[in-house]
Amino acid sequence: MNLTLKVWRQNGPSDRGRMVKYLVEDVSPDMSFLEMLDVLNERLILEGDDPIAFDHDCREGICGMCGMVINGVAHGEQRATTTCQLHMRHFEDGATITIEPWRAAPFPVVKDLVVDRSSFDRIIQAGGFISVPAGSAPDAHAVPVKKDDADAAFDAATCIGCGACVAACPNGSASLFTAAKITHLGLLPQGQPERDKRAQAMVEQMDTEGFGGCTNTGECTAVCPKGIPLSTITQMNHDYLKSG
């Protein structure tokens, strides 16, 4: 495959940034999107140019590090797929692909496609710890949990904190991320003692970080690689209002 890439290049937070066009040839359809960028970076290094900076780690759709807006869609148009698991066979030969970083005020650009997502870390930190003395590992099914609650908690716990929800939201809201972190503990018995405090603290930290408010447009769940439902935000709002 031969492709034309339009990539956002920005030397640092104070740089205005610009789109730069690259031609990439002989791309295997079996390559992942990040492997395709690796090929381009190898060429740039050999030519003495600065390689494109982008986040990555496990490349297995687990860690949430990879994240970029591809043709205007967070993680690309392939549903329920992280950037690292997006393969080039989903693009046409000769296609032009536009690649940009997450764009939100609480996600300042570090360089090129890399953004600072430490605001997510501070939201999680605001939730604190579970103080229940756990002791040794309990026997299986020793603590009864309703099937619906267990399923909903598991769905919320699949959040990998990639930030696609923020990048896709027209308000730059982190409600889906925050809701997932609040809900997966709030629905389980172990999370009950701090349930109210956790909801208050995490929502307030989300606002402090400068994320926008949720208006239920649904763009967040549409691009979420783990398919976390919009109802998770409803659960967060319930917990937050109840805690007050």
CSV table of C-alpha atoms in Angstrom, one decimal:
chain,number,residue,atom,x,y,z
A,1,MET,CA,0.0,0.0,0.0
A,2,ASN,CA,1.1,3.6,-0.7
A,3,LEU,CA,-0.3,6.2,1.6
A,4,THR,CA,-0.2,10.0,2.1
A,5,LEU,CA,-0.1,11.0,5.8
A,6,LYS,CA,-0.9,14.5,7.1
A,7,VAL,CA,0.6,14.5,10.6
A,8,TRP,CA,0.4,17.1,13.3
A,9,ARG,CA,3.9,18.2,14.3
A,10,GLN,CA,4.5,20.3,17.3
A,11,ASN,CA,7.9,20.8,19.0
A,12,GLY,CA,6.5,21.5,22.4
A,13,PRO,CA,3.6,23.1,24.4
A,14,SER,CA,4.6,26.6,23.4
A,15,ASP,CA,5.0,25.8,19.7
A,16,ARG,CA,2.0,26.6,17.4
A,17,GLY,CA,2.3,23.4,15.5
A,18,ARG,CA,1.5,22.5,11.9
A,19,MET,CA,0.4,19.7,9.6
A,20,VAL,CA,3.2,18.0,7.7
A,21,LYS,CA,2.7,15.7,4.7
A,22,TYR,CA,4.5,12.4,4.3
A,23,LEU,CA,4.4,9.7,1.6
A,24,VAL,CA,4.7,6.2,2.9
A,25,GLU,CA,5.3,3.4,0.4
A,26,ASP,CA,5.1,-0.4,0.6
A,27,VAL,CA,3.0,-0.6,3.7
A,28,SER,CA,1.8,-4.1,4.4
A,29,PRO,CA,-2.0,-4.4,5.0
A,30,ASP,CA,-1.1,-6.7,8.0
A,31,MET,CA,0.7,-3.9,9.8
A,32,SER,CA,-0.9,-2.2,12.7
A,33,PHE,CA,-1.3,1.6,12.5
A,34,LEU,CA,1.6,2.1,15.0
A,35,GLU,CA,3.9,-0.3,13.0
A,36,MET,CA,3.2,1.9,9.9
A,37,LEU,CA,4.3,4.9,11.9
A,38,ASP,CA,7.4,3.0,13.0
A,39,VAL,CA,8.3,2.4,9.4
A,40,LEU,CA,7.9,6.1,8.7
A,41,ASN,CA,10.0,7.0,11.7
A,42,GLU,CA,12.8,4.7,10.7
A,43,ARG,CA,13.0,6.5,7.4
A,44,LEU,CA,12.9,9.9,9.0
A,45,ILE,CA,15.8,9.0,11.3
A,46,LEU,CA,17.9,7.7,8.4
A,47,GLU,CA,17.2,11.0,6.6
A,48,GLY,CA,18.3,12.9,9.6
A,49,ASP,CA,14.8,14.2,10.5
A,50,ASP,CA,13.1,14.2,13.8
A,51,PRO,CA,10.8,11.2,14.2
A,52,ILE,CA,7.1,11.6,15.0
A,53,ALA,CA,6.5,11.4,18.7
A,54,PHE,CA,3.5,9.2,19.8
A,55,ASP,CA,2.5,7.3,22.9
A,56,HIS,CA,2.6,3.5,23.0
A,57,ASP,CA,3.3,0.7,25.4
A,58,CYS,CA,1.7,-2.8,25.3
A,59,ARG,CA,0.4,-2.6,21.7
A,60,GLU,CA,-2.3,-5.1,22.7
A,61,GLY,CA,-5.2,-2.8,23.4
A,62,ILE,CA,-4.8,-3.1,27.2
A,63,CYS,CA,-2.7,-0.2,28.5
A,64,GLY,CA,-4.5,2.8,27.0
A,65,MET,CA,-1.3,4.6,26.1
A,66,CYS,CA,-1.8,4.8,22.4
A,67,GLY,CA,-4.2,7.5,21.3
A,68,MET,CA,-4.6,9.8,18.3
A,69,VAL,CA,-7.3,11.2,16.2
A,70,ILE,CA,-7.3,9.5,12.8
A,71,ASN,CA,-9.3,11.1,10.0
A,72,GLY,CA,-11.3,13.1,12.6
A,73,VAL,CA,-12.2,10.1,14.8
A,74,ALA,CA,-10.5,9.1,18.1
A,75,HIS,CA,-8.6,5.8,17.5
A,76,GLY,CA,-10.0,5.8,13.9
A,77,GLU,CA,-13.2,4.7,12.4
A,78,GLN,CA,-13.0,1.0,13.4
A,79,ARG,CA,-15.3,0.6,16.3
A,80,ALA,CA,-14.2,-0.8,19.7
A,81,THR,CA,-10.5,-0.7,18.5
A,82,THR,CA,-7.5,1.0,20.0
A,83,THR,CA,-5.0,2.7,17.7
A,84,CYS,CA,-2.4,0.0,18.3
A,85,GLN,CA,-4.9,-2.7,17.2
A,86,LEU,CA,-6.1,-0.8,14.1
A,87,HIS,CA,-4.6,-2.5,11.0
A,88,MET,CA,-3.8,-1.0,7.7
A,89,ARG,CA,-6.1,-3.4,5.8
A,90,HIS,CA,-9.0,-1.1,6.9
A,91,PHE,CA,-7.6,1.7,4.7
A,92,GLU,CA,-7.6,2.0,0.9
A,93,ASP,CA,-4.4,1.9,-1.1
A,94,GLY,CA,-3.5,5.5,-2.0
A,95,ALA,CA,-5.6,6.9,0.8
A,96,THR,CA,-4.8,10.2,2.6
A,97,ILE,CA,-4.8,9.8,6.4
A,98,THR,CA,-4.9,12.8,8.8
A,99,ILE,CA,-3.4,12.1,12.2
A,100,GLU,CA,-3.8,14.5,15.1
A,101,PRO,CA,-3.3,14.4,18.9
A,102,TRP,CA,-6.2,14.4,21.5
A,103,ARG,CA,-7.4,18.0,21.6
A,104,ALA,CA,-8.6,19.2,25.0
A,105,ALA,CA,-7.4,21.9,27.3
A,106,PRO,CA,-6.7,19.4,30.2
A,107,PHE,CA,-4.6,17.4,27.7
A,108,PRO,CA,-1.8,19.8,26.8
A,109,VAL,CA,0.4,18.7,23.9
A,110,VAL,CA,3.9,17.6,24.9
A,111,LYS,CA,5.2,16.9,21.4
A,112,ASP,CA,3.6,16.0,18.1
A,113,LEU,CA,0.9,13.3,19.0
A,114,VAL,CA,1.9,13.0,22.7
A,115,VAL,CA,-0.4,14.7,25.2
A,116,ASP,CA,-0.1,15.0,29.0
A,117,ARG,CA,-2.9,12.9,30.5
A,118,SER,CA,-1.8,13.3,34.1
A,119,SER,CA,-5.2,15.0,34.8
A,120,PHE,CA,-6.7,11.5,34.7
A,121,ASP,CA,-4.2,10.3,37.3
A,122,ARG,CA,-5.3,13.1,39.6
A,123,ILE,CA,-9.0,12.2,39.2
A,124,ILE,CA,-8.2,8.6,40.2
A,125,GLN,CA,-6.0,9.8,43.2
A,126,ALA,CA,-8.9,11.9,44.4
A,127,GLY,CA,-11.0,8.7,44.8
A,128,GLY,CA,-8.7,7.5,47.5
A,129,PHE,CA,-8.4,3.9,48.7
A,130,ILE,CA,-10.8,1.2,49.8
A,131,SER,CA,-10.4,1.0,53.6
A,132,VAL,CA,-12.2,-2.4,54.1
A,133,PRO,CA,-9.8,-4.8,55.9
A,134,ALA,CA,-9.7,-7.5,53.3
A,135,GLY,CA,-7.7,-10.1,55.2
A,136,SER,CA,-6.8,-13.3,53.2
A,137,ALA,CA,-8.4,-14.0,49.9
A,138,PRO,CA,-12.1,-15.0,50.4
A,139,ASP,CA,-13.6,-18.1,49.0
A,140,ALA,CA,-15.3,-17.9,45.7
A,141,HIS,CA,-18.8,-16.4,46.0
A,142,ALA,CA,-18.3,-15.8,49.7
A,143,VAL,CA,-19.5,-12.2,49.1
A,144,PRO,CA,-22.8,-12.2,47.2
A,145,VAL,CA,-23.1,-9.7,44.4
A,146,LYS,CA,-26.2,-9.3,42.2
A,147,LYS,CA,-25.6,-10.5,38.6
A,148,ASP,CA,-26.7,-7.1,37.1
A,149,ASP,CA,-24.4,-5.2,39.5
A,150,ALA,CA,-21.5,-7.5,38.8
A,151,ASP,CA,-21.9,-7.2,35.0
A,152,ALA,CA,-22.2,-3.4,35.2
A,153,ALA,CA,-19.1,-3.1,37.5
A,154,PHE,CA,-17.1,-5.3,35.2
A,155,ASP,CA,-18.1,-3.3,32.1
A,156,ALA,CA,-17.0,-0.1,33.9
A,157,ALA,CA,-13.7,-1.7,35.1
A,158,THR,CA,-12.7,-2.3,31.5
A,159,CYS,CA,-11.9,1.4,31.1
A,160,ILE,CA,-8.2,1.7,30.1
A,161,GLY,CA,-8.0,5.5,30.6
A,162,CYS,CA,-6.9,6.3,27.0
A,163,GLY,CA,-8.8,9.6,26.8
A,164,ALA,CA,-10.7,9.0,23.6
A,165,CYS,CA,-13.9,10.0,25.3
A,166,VAL,CA,-12.5,13.4,26.0
A,167,ALA,CA,-11.1,13.8,22.5
A,168,ALA,CA,-14.4,13.0,20.9
A,169,CYS,CA,-16.6,15.0,23.2
A,170,PRO,CA,-17.5,18.5,21.8
A,171,ASN,CA,-17.4,19.7,25.4
A,172,GLY,CA,-14.1,18.0,26.3
A,173,SER,CA,-15.9,16.2,29.1
A,174,ALA,CA,-14.2,13.4,31.1
A,175,SER,CA,-17.6,12.2,32.4
A,176,LEU,CA,-17.3,8.7,30.9
A,177,PHE,CA,-13.9,8.1,32.3
A,178,THR,CA,-14.7,9.4,35.7
A,179,ALA,CA,-18.0,7.5,35.7
A,180,ALA,CA,-16.3,4.3,34.9
A,181,LYS,CA,-13.8,4.7,37.8
A,182,ILE,CA,-16.6,5.6,40.2
A,183,THR,CA,-19.0,3.0,39.1
A,184,HIS,CA,-16.9,-0.1,39.1
A,185,LEU,CA,-16.2,0.3,42.8
A,186,GLY,CA,-19.6,1.8,43.8
A,187,LEU,CA,-21.5,-1.2,42.6
A,188,LEU,CA,-19.5,-3.7,44.6
A,189,PRO,CA,-19.7,-4.4,48.4
A,190,GLN,CA,-16.1,-3.6,49.0
A,191,GLY,CA,-16.6,-0.1,47.6
A,192,GLN,CA,-19.6,0.9,49.8
A,193,PRO,CA,-17.9,2.6,52.8
A,194,GLU,CA,-16.3,5.3,50.7
A,195,ARG,CA,-19.0,5.4,47.9
A,196,ASP,CA,-20.4,8.8,48.7
A,197,LYS,CA,-17.0,10.4,49.4
A,198,ARG,CA,-15.5,8.9,46.3
A,199,ALA,CA,-18.2,10.2,44.0
A,200,GLN,CA,-17.9,13.7,45.5
A,201,ALA,CA,-14.1,13.9,45.4
A,202,MET,CA,-13.7,12.5,41.8
A,203,VAL,CA,-16.4,14.6,40.2
A,204,GLU,CA,-15.0,17.8,41.9
A,205,GLN,CA,-11.5,16.9,40.8
A,206,MET,CA,-12.8,16.4,37.2
A,207,ASP,CA,-14.2,19.9,37.3
A,208,THR,CA,-11.0,21.3,38.8
A,209,GLU,CA,-9.0,19.9,36.0
A,210,GLY,CA,-11.0,21.9,33.5
A,211,PHE,CA,-13.0,19.2,31.7
A,212,GLY,CA,-16.3,20.3,30.3
A,213,GLY,CA,-19.7,19.2,31.3
A,214,CYS,CA,-21.7,16.2,29.9
A,215,THR,CA,-24.6,17.0,27.6
A,216,ASN,CA,-25.3,13.4,26.6
A,217,THR,CA,-24.2,13.7,23.0
A,218,GLY,CA,-22.9,10.1,23.1
A,219,GLU,CA,-19.7,10.7,21.2
A,220,CYS,CA,-17.7,9.3,24.1
A,221,THR,CA,-19.2,5.9,24.1
A,222,ALA,CA,-19.2,5.7,20.3
A,223,VAL,CA,-15.4,6.0,20.2
A,224,CYS,CA,-14.6,4.1,23.5
A,225,PRO,CA,-12.5,1.1,22.6
A,226,LYS,CA,-14.0,-0.9,25.4
A,227,GLY,CA,-17.6,0.1,24.6
A,228,ILE,CA,-18.4,1.5,28.0
A,229,PRO,CA,-22.1,2.5,27.9
A,230,LEU,CA,-23.5,5.9,28.4
A,231,SER,CA,-25.6,4.6,31.3
A,232,THR,CA,-22.4,4.6,33.4
A,233,ILE,CA,-22.6,8.4,33.5
A,234,THR,CA,-26.1,8.1,34.7
A,235,GLN,CA,-24.9,5.9,37.6
A,236,MET,CA,-22.2,8.5,38.4
A,237,ASN,CA,-24.7,11.3,38.5
A,238,HIS,CA,-27.0,9.2,40.8
A,239,ASP,CA,-24.1,8.6,43.2
A,240,TYR,CA,-23.0,12.2,43.1
A,241,LEU,CA,-26.4,13.6,43.8
A,242,LYS,CA,-27.2,11.0,46.5
A,243,SER,CA,-23.9,11.8,48.2
A,244,GLY,CA,-24.7,15.4,48.6
